[in-house]
Short mmCIF file of C-alpha atoms in Angstrom, two decimals:
data_model
loop_
_atom_site.label_atom_id
_atom_site.label_comp_id
_atom_site.label_asym_id
_atom_site.label_seq_id
_atom_site.Cartn_x
_atom_site.Cartn_y
_atom_site.Cartn_z
CA MET N 227 -14.10 20.52 -1.50
CA ALA N 228 -17.08 22.37 0.28
CA ARG N 229 -18.31 25.00 -2.59
CA GLY N 230 -21.62 26.62 -1.62
CA GLY N 231 -20.81 25.77 2.40
CA MET N 232 -21.33 28.34 5.17
CA CYS N 233 -18.96 26.90 7.73
CA TYR N 234 -18.32 29.63 11.28
CA ARG N 235 -16.05 28.80 13.79
CA LEU N 236 -17.64 29.14 17.57
CA ALA N 237 -16.67 29.59 20.91
CA CYS N 238 -19.71 28.95 22.54
CA ILE N 239 -23.30 27.73 22.70
CA VAL N 240 -25.33 30.13 20.68
CA ARG N 241 -29.09 31.08 22.08
CA LEU N 242 -31.78 32.35 20.09
CA ASP N 243 -33.12 34.33 23.78
CA GLY N 244 -31.37 35.22 26.41
CA GLU N 245 -27.91 37.46 25.85
CA ALA N 246 -27.99 39.93 23.25
CA LEU N 247 -26.49 38.14 19.61
CA ALA N 248 -23.84 39.79 17.25
CA ASP N 249 -25.96 38.14 14.25
CA GLN N 250 -29.26 36.40 15.02
CA THR N 251 -29.32 35.26 11.17
CA ILE N 252 -26.25 32.98 12.07
CA ALA N 253 -27.81 31.58 15.43
CA LYS N 254 -31.34 31.31 13.28
CA TYR N 255 -29.26 28.81 10.71
CA LEU N 256 -27.28 27.12 13.43
CA ASN N 257 -30.22 26.14 15.67
CA GLU N 258 -32.17 25.08 12.20
CA LEU N 259 -29.28 23.12 11.77
CA SER N 260 -29.27 21.35 15.73
CA ILE N 261 -32.82 20.73 14.62
CA LEU N 262 -32.61 19.04 11.77
CA THR N 263 -29.65 16.81 12.90
CA MET N 264 -31.65 16.27 16.13
CA LEU N 265 -34.35 14.39 13.94
CA ARG N 266 -32.53 12.67 11.52
CA ILE N 267 -30.51 11.24 14.48
CA GLN N 268 -33.19 10.33 17.40
CA GLY N 269 -36.30 10.70 15.47
CA GLN N 270 -39.11 12.49 15.51
CA ALA N 271 -39.87 14.95 18.85
CA SER N 272 -41.99 17.35 20.57
CA ARG N 273 -41.58 21.00 20.14
CA ILE N 274 -40.96 20.81 23.98
CA GLU N 275 -38.50 18.12 23.41
CA ILE N 276 -36.68 20.52 20.73
CA ALA N 277 -36.73 23.46 23.13
CA ARG N 278 -35.20 21.54 26.11
CA TYR N 279 -32.50 20.13 22.99
CA LEU N 280 -31.88 23.54 22.13
CA SER N 281 -31.98 25.50 25.64
CA VAL N 282 -34.48 28.08 24.31
CA THR N 283 -37.95 28.92 24.40
CA PRO N 284 -40.89 27.36 22.98
CA ALA N 285 -41.56 30.78 21.24
CA THR N 286 -38.38 30.01 19.44
CA VAL N 287 -39.08 26.75 18.47
CA THR N 288 -42.19 27.53 16.83
CA ARG N 289 -40.55 30.28 14.87
CA LEU N 290 -37.40 27.84 13.80
CA VAL N 291 -39.92 24.86 13.49
CA ASN N 292 -42.43 26.87 11.31
CA SER N 293 -39.60 28.19 8.87
CA LEU N 294 -38.41 24.53 8.38
CA ILE N 295 -41.93 23.78 7.49
CA GLU N 296 -42.47 25.99 4.87
CA ARG N 297 -39.44 24.85 3.55
CA GLY N 298 -40.51 21.57 3.46
CA LEU N 299 -37.86 20.01 5.34
CA VAL N 300 -39.70 18.94 7.90
CA ARG N 301 -43.49 18.38 9.01
CA ASP N 302 -45.99 17.86 12.00
CA ILE N 303 -47.01 14.52 12.93
CA GLU N 304 -50.16 14.31 14.60
CA LEU N 305 -50.30 12.01 17.00
CA SER N 306 -52.73 9.24 18.08
CA PRO N 307 -54.94 10.44 21.32
CA ASN N 308 -54.21 8.88 24.59
CA PRO N 309 -56.68 5.77 25.04
CA GLY N 310 -56.77 6.65 28.73
CA ARG N 311 -58.19 10.11 28.54
CA PRO N 312 -61.87 10.44 27.19
CA ALA N 313 -61.92 12.45 23.73
CA ASN N 314 -64.01 15.90 24.94
CA ARG N 315 -60.67 16.87 27.46
CA GLU N 316 -58.48 16.86 25.10
CA PRO N 317 -57.49 21.08 25.25
CA GLY N 318 -56.51 23.11 22.29
CA ARG N 319 -55.51 21.82 18.68
CA PRO N 320 -54.56 17.82 18.73
CA ALA N 321 -51.09 17.01 19.76
CA THR N 322 -48.19 16.84 17.38
CA SER N 323 -44.44 15.76 16.95
CA VAL N 324 -42.32 17.21 14.64
CA ALA N 325 -40.32 14.86 12.11
CA LEU N 326 -38.04 15.28 8.91
CA ASN N 327 -39.85 14.95 5.72
CA THR N 328 -37.44 13.02 3.79
CA ASP N 329 -38.84 14.04 0.60
CA GLY N 330 -37.69 17.60 0.89
CA ALA N 331 -33.80 17.16 -0.08
CA PHE N 332 -31.78 14.71 -1.82
CA PHE N 333 -28.32 14.02 -2.25
CA PHE N 334 -26.70 12.29 -5.23
CA GLY N 335 -23.27 10.57 -4.51
CA VAL N 336 -21.15 8.98 -7.15
CA GLU N 337 -17.96 6.28 -7.26
CA VAL N 338 -15.54 6.41 -9.37
CA GLY N 339 -13.62 2.69 -9.88
CA VAL N 340 -11.47 1.12 -12.16
CA ASP N 341 -13.80 -0.21 -14.48
CA VAL N 342 -17.55 0.90 -13.14
CA LEU N 343 -19.32 4.31 -11.72
CA ARG N 344 -21.77 3.36 -8.72
CA PHE N 345 -24.39 5.72 -8.05
CA ALA N 346 -26.36 6.35 -4.90
CA LEU N 347 -29.24 8.55 -3.67
CA LEU N 348 -29.85 9.47 -0.28
CA ASP N 349 -33.22 11.32 1.10
CA LEU N 350 -33.02 13.97 3.99
CA ALA N 351 -32.96 11.21 6.45
CA ALA N 352 -29.89 9.83 4.85
CA THR N 353 -31.20 7.19 3.80
CA VAL N 354 -30.75 5.29 0.18
CA VAL N 355 -33.96 5.56 -1.76
CA ASP N 356 -31.88 4.30 -5.36
CA SER N 357 -28.89 2.94 -6.08
CA SER N 358 -27.41 1.75 -9.73
CA GLU N 359 -23.90 0.74 -11.17
CA MET N 360 -22.52 1.21 -14.93
CA PRO N 361 -19.99 -1.25 -16.01
CA PHE N 362 -17.51 -0.76 -18.59
CA HIS N 363 -14.92 -2.59 -20.10
CA ASP N 364 -12.14 0.56 -21.04
CA ARG N 365 -11.06 2.69 -18.69
CA MET N 366 -12.77 6.28 -18.72
CA SER N 367 -10.86 9.26 -19.37
CA PRO N 368 -11.45 11.98 -16.89
CA ASP N 369 -13.91 14.01 -19.62
CA GLN N 370 -16.17 10.77 -20.21
CA VAL N 371 -16.33 10.27 -16.15
CA ALA N 372 -17.40 14.35 -16.00
CA GLY N 373 -19.98 13.78 -18.81
CA GLU N 374 -21.54 10.77 -17.52
CA ILE N 375 -21.91 12.44 -13.97
CA ALA N 376 -23.30 15.75 -15.75
CA ARG N 377 -25.78 13.50 -17.63
CA ARG N 378 -27.06 11.98 -14.50
CA VAL N 379 -27.74 15.21 -12.59
CA GLY N 380 -29.13 16.44 -15.37
CA LYS N 381 -31.97 13.33 -15.76
CA LEU N 382 -32.32 14.01 -11.55
CA ARG N 383 -33.05 17.53 -12.09
CA ARG N 384 -35.46 17.44 -15.14
CA ASP N 385 -37.75 14.73 -13.09
CA PRO N 386 -40.58 16.87 -10.80
CA ILE N 387 -39.73 15.08 -8.10
CA TYR N 388 -36.00 16.10 -7.80
CA ARG N 389 -36.14 19.14 -9.66
CA ASP N 390 -35.98 21.74 -6.49
CA SER N 391 -34.88 18.99 -3.76
CA LEU N 392 -31.84 17.83 -5.03
CA LYS N 393 -29.33 19.64 -2.91
CA GLY N 394 -26.01 18.38 -3.57
CA VAL N 395 -23.41 16.01 -5.42
CA GLY N 396 -20.65 13.93 -3.80
CA ILE N 397 -17.85 11.96 -5.65
CA ALA N 398 -15.09 9.54 -4.30
CA PHE N 399 -12.22 8.54 -6.03
CA PRO N 400 -10.03 5.66 -5.43
CA GLY N 401 -6.61 7.85 -4.81
CA ILE N 402 -5.56 10.82 -3.50
CA VAL N 403 -7.60 13.79 -3.59
CA ARG N 404 -6.95 17.13 -2.27
CA SER N 405 -9.27 18.98 0.50
CA ASP N 406 -10.23 21.66 -2.87
CA GLY N 407 -11.53 18.35 -5.02
CA PHE N 408 -8.01 18.26 -6.76
CA VAL N 409 -7.41 15.14 -8.02
CA VAL N 410 -3.67 14.55 -7.09
CA ASN N 411 -2.76 10.58 -8.54
CA LEU N 412 -5.63 7.87 -8.98
CA PRO N 413 -2.87 5.12 -10.04
CA ILE N 414 -5.67 2.31 -10.35
CA VAL N 415 -7.04 4.40 -12.99
CA GLY N 416 -4.24 6.02 -14.62
CA TRP N 417 -5.19 9.94 -13.18
CA ARG N 418 -2.63 12.28 -12.10
CA ASN N 419 -3.08 16.13 -11.53
CA VAL N 420 -6.73 16.95 -12.43
CA ASP N 421 -8.73 19.58 -12.08
CA PHE N 422 -12.23 17.69 -11.82
CA PRO N 423 -14.38 20.41 -10.19
CA ALA N 424 -13.27 22.62 -13.21
CA LEU N 425 -14.61 19.65 -15.38
CA LEU N 426 -17.90 19.76 -13.51
CA SER N 427 -18.63 23.38 -12.65
CA GLU N 428 -20.36 24.88 -15.46
CA ALA N 429 -22.38 21.35 -16.06
CA ILE N 430 -23.47 20.71 -11.97
CA ASP N 431 -24.56 23.99 -10.99
CA LEU N 432 -25.40 22.21 -7.13
CA PRO N 433 -22.48 22.42 -4.31
CA LEU N 434 -19.93 19.52 -5.11
CA PHE N 435 -17.86 17.55 -2.91
CA ILE N 436 -15.30 15.62 -3.77
CA GLU N 437 -13.72 12.76 -1.57
CA ASN N 438 -11.25 10.04 -1.40
CA ASP N 439 -13.26 6.96 -1.35
CA ALA N 440 -12.11 5.12 1.70
CA ASN N 441 -12.88 8.71 3.38
CA ALA N 442 -16.33 8.25 1.64
CA GLY N 443 -17.15 4.61 2.97
CA ALA N 444 -15.62 5.65 6.56
CA PHE N 445 -17.91 8.40 6.52
CA GLY N 446 -21.12 6.74 5.47
CA CYS N 447 -20.49 3.99 7.78
CA VAL N 448 -21.06 5.81 10.73
CA TYR N 449 -23.38 9.04 8.97
CA THR N 450 -25.93 6.36 7.87
CA ASP N 451 -26.28 4.50 11.48
CA PRO N 452 -26.18 7.09 14.20
CA SER N 453 -26.80 4.17 16.50
CA LEU N 454 -23.03 3.39 16.29
CA PRO N 455 -20.37 5.49 18.40
CA ASN N 456 -18.55 8.13 16.20
CA THR N 457 -15.82 9.00 18.98
CA CYS N 458 -13.30 7.70 16.90
CA SER N 459 -14.09 5.50 14.73
CA LEU N 460 -11.40 3.34 12.11
CA PHE N 461 -12.11 2.11 8.31
CA LEU N 462 -9.78 0.31 5.75
CA LYS N 463 -11.28 -0.39 2.42
CA LEU N 464 -9.87 -3.70 1.26
CA ASP N 465 -9.67 -3.30 -2.71
CA ALA N 466 -6.94 -3.04 -5.29
CA GLY N 467 -5.55 -0.45 -3.14
CA CYS N 468 -6.09 -0.23 0.60
CA GLY N 469 -6.69 3.53 1.98
CA GLY N 470 -8.53 4.42 4.75
CA ALA N 471 -10.00 6.77 7.11
CA VAL N 472 -10.61 7.73 10.79
CA VAL N 473 -13.36 9.77 12.19
CA VAL N 474 -13.34 11.60 15.14
CA ASP N 475 -16.83 12.96 16.77
CA GLY N 476 -18.60 13.03 13.50
CA ARG N 477 -15.72 14.60 11.49
CA LEU N 478 -12.98 13.30 9.08
CA LEU N 479 -9.66 13.00 10.05
CA ARG N 480 -8.06 14.79 7.08
CA GLY N 481 -4.21 16.15 7.85
CA ALA N 482 -3.08 19.49 6.69
CA ASN N 483 -3.85 19.23 2.86
CA GLY N 484 -6.46 16.22 2.95
CA THR N 485 -4.64 13.41 2.14
CA ALA N 486 -4.97 11.76 5.03
CA GLY N 487 -5.72 7.96 5.53
CA GLU N 488 -3.43 6.24 3.18
CA PHE N 489 -3.07 3.50 5.00
CA GLY N 490 -2.15 1.02 2.59
CA HIS N 491 1.10 2.39 2.55
CA LEU N 492 1.75 1.86 6.38
CA ARG N 493 5.64 0.16 5.65
CA LEU N 494 5.63 -3.34 7.54
CA SER N 495 9.02 -4.26 6.42
CA GLU N 496 12.12 -3.10 4.03
CA ASP N 497 11.77 -5.36 1.93
CA GLY N 498 8.94 -7.50 0.06
CA PRO N 499 6.71 -6.97 -2.77
CA LEU N 500 7.29 -3.85 -4.86
CA CYS N 501 4.10 -1.44 -4.21
CA GLY N 502 2.32 1.02 -6.41
CA CYS N 503 4.06 3.70 -4.54
CA GLY N 504 7.43 2.61 -5.34
CA ASN N 505 8.41 1.58 -2.24
CA ARG N 506 8.62 -2.01 -0.72
CA GLY N 507 6.62 -3.76 2.35
CA CYS N 508 3.73 -1.78 2.14
CA LEU N 509 0.24 -3.12 3.56
CA GLU N 510 -1.34 -2.70 0.04
CA SER N 511 1.78 -4.82 -1.81
CA ARG N 512 0.72 -7.57 0.88
CA ILE N 513 -3.40 -7.63 1.29
CA GLY N 514 -4.40 -5.98 -1.97
CA LEU N 515 -6.54 -7.54 -4.54
CA SER N 516 -3.33 -7.99 -7.20
CA ALA N 517 -1.27 -9.34 -4.09
CA ILE N 518 -3.87 -11.92 -3.17
CA ALA N 519 -5.00 -12.74 -7.22
CA GLN N 520 -0.83 -13.49 -7.26
CA GLN N 521 -0.64 -15.31 -4.47
CA PHE N 522 -3.66 -17.74 -5.43
CA LEU N 523 -3.67 -17.65 -9.08
CA GLU N 524 0.33 -16.63 -9.33
CA THR N 525 -0.94 -13.92 -12.29
CA SER N 526 -3.20 -10.39 -11.20
CA ASP N 527 -3.51 -10.17 -14.78
CA LEU N 528 -7.26 -10.11 -14.42
CA SER N 529 -9.51 -7.43 -14.98
CA GLY N 530 -11.39 -5.72 -12.94
CA ILE N 531 -15.07 -7.43 -12.39
CA GLU N 532 -12.64 -10.69 -11.89
CA LEU N 533 -10.43 -9.23 -9.17
CA THR N 534 -13.71 -7.99 -7.30
CA GLN N 535 -15.27 -11.50 -7.61
CA LEU N 536 -11.86 -13.26 -6.54
CA PRO N 537 -12.22 -13.11 -2.51
CA GLU N 538 -15.62 -14.81 -2.75
CA HIS N 539 -13.79 -17.52 -4.73
CA ILE N 540 -11.32 -17.87 -2.77
CA VAL N 541 -13.52 -18.34 0.36
CA GLU N 542 -15.17 -20.77 -1.62
CA ALA N 543 -12.35 -22.85 -2.40
CA ALA N 544 -10.73 -22.43 1.41
CA ARG N 545 -14.22 -24.11 2.75
CA GLY N 546 -14.22 -27.06 0.17
CA GLY N 547 -10.61 -27.42 1.80
CA ASP N 548 -8.56 -26.02 -1.15
CA GLY N 549 -4.34 -25.70 0.25
CA ARG N 550 -3.93 -22.39 -1.81
CA ALA N 551 -6.99 -21.29 -1.27
CA ILE N 552 -6.39 -21.55 2.95
CA GLU N 553 -2.91 -20.48 2.97
CA THR N 554 -3.91 -17.29 0.91
CA ILE N 555 -6.79 -16.27 3.79
CA ASP N 556 -3.70 -17.06 6.27
CA SER N 557 -1.34 -14.72 4.64
CA PHE N 558 -3.80 -12.14 4.74
CA VAL N 559 -5.18 -12.40 8.26
CA HIS N 560 -1.21 -12.53 9.29
CA TRP N 561 -0.55 -9.19 7.30
CA LEU N 562 -3.91 -7.64 7.81
CA VAL N 563 -3.79 -8.17 11.48
CA LEU N 564 -0.09 -6.26 11.58
CA GLY N 565 -1.02 -3.72 9.81
CA LEU N 566 -4.40 -3.06 12.02
CA VAL N 567 -2.26 -3.36 15.42
CA SER N 568 -0.22 -0.40 14.42
CA LEU N 569 -3.25 1.60 13.69
CA VAL N 570 -4.99 0.48 16.53
CA ASN N 571 -2.28 1.78 18.64
CA LEU N 572 -2.19 4.86 16.85
CA TYR N 573 -5.66 6.15 16.91
CA ASN N 574 -7.56 3.93 19.98
CA PRO N 575 -10.78 3.68 17.43
CA SER N 576 -13.72 2.00 19.39
CA VAL N 577 -14.66 0.59 16.06
CA VAL N 578 -12.94 -0.94 13.23
CA PHE N 579 -14.82 -0.90 10.02
CA LEU N 580 -13.94 -3.00 7.02
CA GLY N 581 -15.10 -2.87 3.71
CA GLY N 582 -14.22 -3.22 0.04
CA PRO N 583 -14.30 -6.42 -2.23
CA LEU N 584 -11.69 -8.12 0.43
CA ALA N 585 -13.73 -7.76 2.99
CA LYS N 586 -14.92 -11.76 2.11
CA LEU N 587 -11.83 -12.74 3.01
CA ALA N 588 -12.42 -10.85 6.39
CA GLU N 589 -15.66 -11.62 7.17
CA ALA N 590 -14.46 -15.81 6.81
CA ALA N 591 -11.60 -14.89 9.17
CA ILE N 592 -13.41 -12.38 11.83
CA ASP N 593 -12.46 -13.81 14.99
CA ARG N 594 -8.91 -14.79 14.34
CA ILE N 595 -8.66 -10.99 13.20
CA SER N 596 -10.14 -9.89 16.32
CA GLU N 597 -8.29 -11.75 18.78
CA GLY N 598 -5.08 -11.08 16.61
CA ILE N 599 -5.36 -7.26 17.20
CA GLY N 600 -6.29 -7.80 20.51
CA ARG N 601 -2.90 -10.03 21.51
CA GLY N 602 -1.39 -7.53 19.45
CA ILE N 603 -2.02 -3.98 20.86
CA VAL N 604 -0.30 -1.98 23.66
CA THR N 605 -1.50 -3.70 26.94
CA GLY N 606 -3.79 -1.32 28.35
CA ILE N 607 -5.34 -0.28 25.43
CA PRO N 608 -9.18 -1.32 25.02
CA ALA N 609 -9.26 -3.70 21.68
CA PRO N 610 -11.88 -2.05 19.30
CA THR N 611 -15.14 -3.90 17.94
CA LEU N 612 -14.45 -5.25 14.43
CA MET N 613 -17.27 -5.07 12.21
CA LEU N 614 -17.83 -5.17 8.66
CA SER N 615 -18.99 -2.11 6.32
CA THR N 616 -22.96 -2.56 6.41
CA LEU N 617 -22.81 -0.20 3.24
CA GLY N 618 -21.88 -3.05 0.57
CA SER N 619 -20.64 -2.33 -2.59
CA TYR N 620 -21.93 0.70 -2.77
CA GLU N 621 -20.37 1.93 0.24
CA GLY N 622 -18.04 4.97 -1.71
CA ALA N 623 -21.29 6.33 -3.78
CA ILE N 624 -23.43 6.37 -0.08
CA GLY N 625 -20.45 8.17 1.83
CA ALA N 626 -20.11 10.68 -0.95
CA ALA N 627 -23.91 11.26 -1.00
CA SER N 628 -23.73 11.43 2.96
CA ILE N 629 -20.73 13.96 2.94
CA ALA N 630 -22.82 16.22 0.81
CA HIS N 631 -25.83 15.99 3.43
CA HIS N 632 -23.54 16.39 5.98
CA HIS N 633 -21.98 19.70 4.80
CA THR N 634 -25.69 20.83 3.75
CA PHE N 635 -28.12 20.25 6.75
CA ASP N 636 -25.64 18.51 9.53
CA ILE N 637 -24.57 20.80 12.92
CA SER N 638 -21.39 18.54 13.62
CA ARG N 639 -19.36 20.58 10.49
CA VAL N 640 -19.79 23.81 11.92
CA GLY N 641 -16.31 25.10 13.10
CA ILE N 642 -14.27 23.54 10.20
CA ILE N 643 -12.90 25.50 7.64
CA ALA N 644 -14.72 26.32 4.68
CA GLY N 645 -13.58 23.81 1.52
CA ARG N 646 -12.45 21.45 4.30
#
């Protein structure tokens, strides 16, 4: 969902100088997005560097930068004088660079879990400035969750720091979510067919972006660390469910209705444990938290918090020589490698991220998993780099806020149809 956003399809690079433009307002908007994206990814830059980056004149850059300064999105930074040049030889005004004003905009992200709500606040540089969580014991209804999100957003809007600079809200859900934010099925929390945007439309007067939690986690990993390659990255969230996502050239691969990435339901056999989707032999039925608990404890009747803490307990037990813990990790590695081999063969990613609570098990056997993928994929396909998510337990909330940031201030989303 991209309520309040503007999206355009372009067949060529738009410039403000040179050929006449049908709509200079659009060109100005796109060039401003390009400047903000450049500064977020590359850091501060001189006006000359920006002009070269955009292929426009210095005068055009001056107009664009002045407009962004007036809106509080960028600022000038005075550079230190060159120590090798006498001070009386500095002509004109002091040399400056342009940098993001990190306090110029903020984005609020929420992840809805089985028994926890997690919150993250990102600034204009897509840096986490605050995070918190709200554990609860009884499952919350859609109305209760919407009410708590509205309360948190309202509190931010009453704070003078964020009153005018909070620009968007992202929400991540653990299940199937349509492109328009409609919640189709969240089996883990027991929701079906919930028009969640309608629950918040009157309470929150900000652009609202609703995503699957794996999509959010995947996007957040790439977006908040521009140093990582983003040509094609694959993310697998190892939790009670096993959702996934693919990011191609900075954009989520969504499918026709926005529900792509249900990697947990990749069928590895025709038999095996019954999955929550109704089929047997799904990846999730082999490596989801319930499956791991069943193998290690012979029961999956645990609270959400107990399930989340279980992987770390298994790793500690395995290090102490516990045979059942070692068998559990071995089984997890076996099925995870089978699933990842198929996914790597399909998508040819350069990086595979593993997130969620069960990433603790993956971390304990990361070399075995990487070697297994290398042996199993089709000969000639380069093996991807295998990485653990760098966002920790807040990856869903950070990712949701990142998606809101992306739709508001990032040039890479131009060309995407509004609402996708």
